[in-house]
């Protein structure tokens, strides 16, 4: 790798190799190793990029190579998710920094190479983002020909392809794009500012699916709004009036659905609540809020008026965190006006729940209650797992928001919860009881610490439990003065609390941004109490608070004052009051700086457990259970482990028989082992999430000579055998003695293969009379069990769907009841083949007469 870096023609390739390097994962200290590996990767990439930049300056490296590297890195960002995007962004920032120091001519050559691409070069593509990065790095908007990039942007936004996204287009790149548009012809600039003709697209193809069409147009509107918002937010000086007007028009066109006026619901909840993927970009409310904050009057008021036309409370509630403080009261009033019957349409339960989540997070209790009631009455196609738990959680959050401490204290789990969800319900209730004890002015802080200590010890990987346990301990230490100092024994306890939380945070899985903010704010508060204002200030400086602006400002002001920088601390508070308005915490911080006044408050508290963490924790708990408990939980109707396994084996067998028509070419049915291998793979796909394994041709049990037997298929978890499957091919009628004895032989040796309690006897049938096989198997089960297995009774597996029929025979063995499941798989499917041929012979196009049809000549 070092040789590649130091050779000009391969230095860009070396940078690519470093950027795509993935360290091998391991079970021990995984997160610590991952952190160290990422740091090493960043250092290596910075060194490699620096060497490559030197070759670029000397002219020994083709600029097109660096352009290709930048293009590749943007492609990774475009396809990435969450943490991976953040890691790649840090490497991109290093590369951008190196490009900023290159000559204008070098950057022009790089940009020209990228903009020369004839295809796949619009918004949402890596080529487009890379080209704008170079233009922005060299401030080349005055020199680059604008037409190719603008035309690509217009075409991609108008098309609304599902890959369209502005996630890799930053603020400065958006500004560069709009600066290019200023140099374009008036006609091209107008097309850039208004690239979407919604009315035309709505009527262009009446046969197109209206739902996919609406989503495509909404995608276009949202992407265009994001780009214009980012350009407005980053514009130096007065924002051009036509740019503001275009943004207002774009927002208004997506505010409500109105086909006749050419408007679509581009801010619908479904675009903010995808249940299957992490969000590709930040919420659109963050972009709109940044634009509102950057605009001066009257542009701000014009844009805000368009925003108030949006009929989706989810986006408006999210906007409360990002909009200027002066606009928030009007925003709350608008949200209160949107009663559920007048809100935008939704298509799924997930969207309804996303609305409630946004309203609760915004502190809008009365509005949230209306939508909670509506969600409870929504009808779905079948029972939705976890819905009762979600209703319990939002009800507790609503009570917490209203300060209804008594209601939280007396909450009990819903009576209709299945047994598998009851432990999680008790944990949820205890969590909110602990939070209530912290937030209630008269609450019991010792009880809160006890609750969160129990939860944290039970689930040390859940970050919210660790954060709130830390908050409870800080609140106990500081008592009646949140800005107080610790001395004596309290100082020792404070240092121990800090050491304990550092240890706890090493055990948690990566948490959300809100939990990270709360933890850092609380840590800074404790550092202030321990007499370490320098460390507290450094920690707060690294914090980009979204929900905790006032706390971060107040704690920073106190830290600066204790460092002897009181004028700066006063300026921090003045700025916070201008942006956030006056509130109790900022007033208390100012009073503390002036007179040392006490202020009774608790440390920051996380008021909700991330749903993803709950799901992960539940799945983790499920995997830790023994297989019998897993089966009982996942088969709630019968609560039977055997029923759960039988259903999965039958479903895997049904999948295999459905492939029979396709087996003629691949001849997978040429031998029994091939079929066993196929059923093994199908069964593996169904049970691997439980960490069960499916093995074939494994040694175990006994043969007649005392040697180990060879089991066809084995279902295991760890070293425990859950079930044994023995298969046999039946291609001769049961009237043959050979066939009857073959079926008996496989049944008897099956019971010698393991001492588990569940066995499967699977017959791959290629004869016409399947009923005769089943009748013989019933007699076999009743009369031919080997010594040591006493027949008890037998139950039919009825014909209900495409899964194979059969019977379940029960025996009493040495240690208890044993079940043998006999399944007959219709591999020949003669009736279906005959039906197809009969239909073909009766077709008007057939050459043969219908009188020629008979079973004997088919």
GROMACS .gro file of C-alpha atoms in nm, residues 62 129 144 184 241 271 275 312 364 454 466 529 570 615 629 637 678 686 709 730 739 753 774 786 791 821 823 851:
model
   28
   62UNK     CA    1  -0.382   1.306  -1.395
  129UNK     CA    2  -2.225   1.569  -0.635
  144UNK     CA    3  -1.762   2.666  -1.545
  184UNK     CA    4  -2.736   3.087  -1.725
  241UNK     CA    5  -3.562   3.737  -0.478
  271UNK     CA    6  -4.186   1.026   0.359
  275UNK     CA    7  -4.038   0.135   0.842
  312UNK     CA    8  -4.916   1.729   0.774
  364UNK     CA    9  -4.807   1.913   2.208
  454UNK     CA   10  -3.237  -0.234   3.794
  466UNK     CA   11  -2.746   0.427   3.155
  529UNK     CA   12  -1.978   2.037   4.026
  570UNK     CA   13  -2.274   3.695   2.968
  615UNK     CA   14  -3.672  -0.410   1.917
  629UNK     CA   15  -3.950  -2.112   2.515
  637UNK     CA   16  -5.211  -1.971   1.974
  678UNK     CA   17  -3.283  -2.824  -0.076
  686UNK     CA   18  -3.678  -1.983   0.824
  709UNK     CA   19  -2.590  -4.352   1.195
  730UNK     CA   20  -4.128  -4.354  -0.286
  739UNK     CA   21  -4.210  -5.008  -0.082
  753UNK     CA   22  -3.091  -4.148   1.557
  774UNK     CA   23  -5.058  -4.218   0.410
  786UNK     CA   24  -3.939  -5.045   1.789
  791UNK     CA   25  -4.775  -4.612   2.078
  821UNK     CA   26  -4.447  -3.640   1.225
  823UNK     CA   27  -4.530  -3.598   0.594
  851UNK     CA   28  -6.191  -3.770  -2.841
   0.00000   0.00000   0.00000
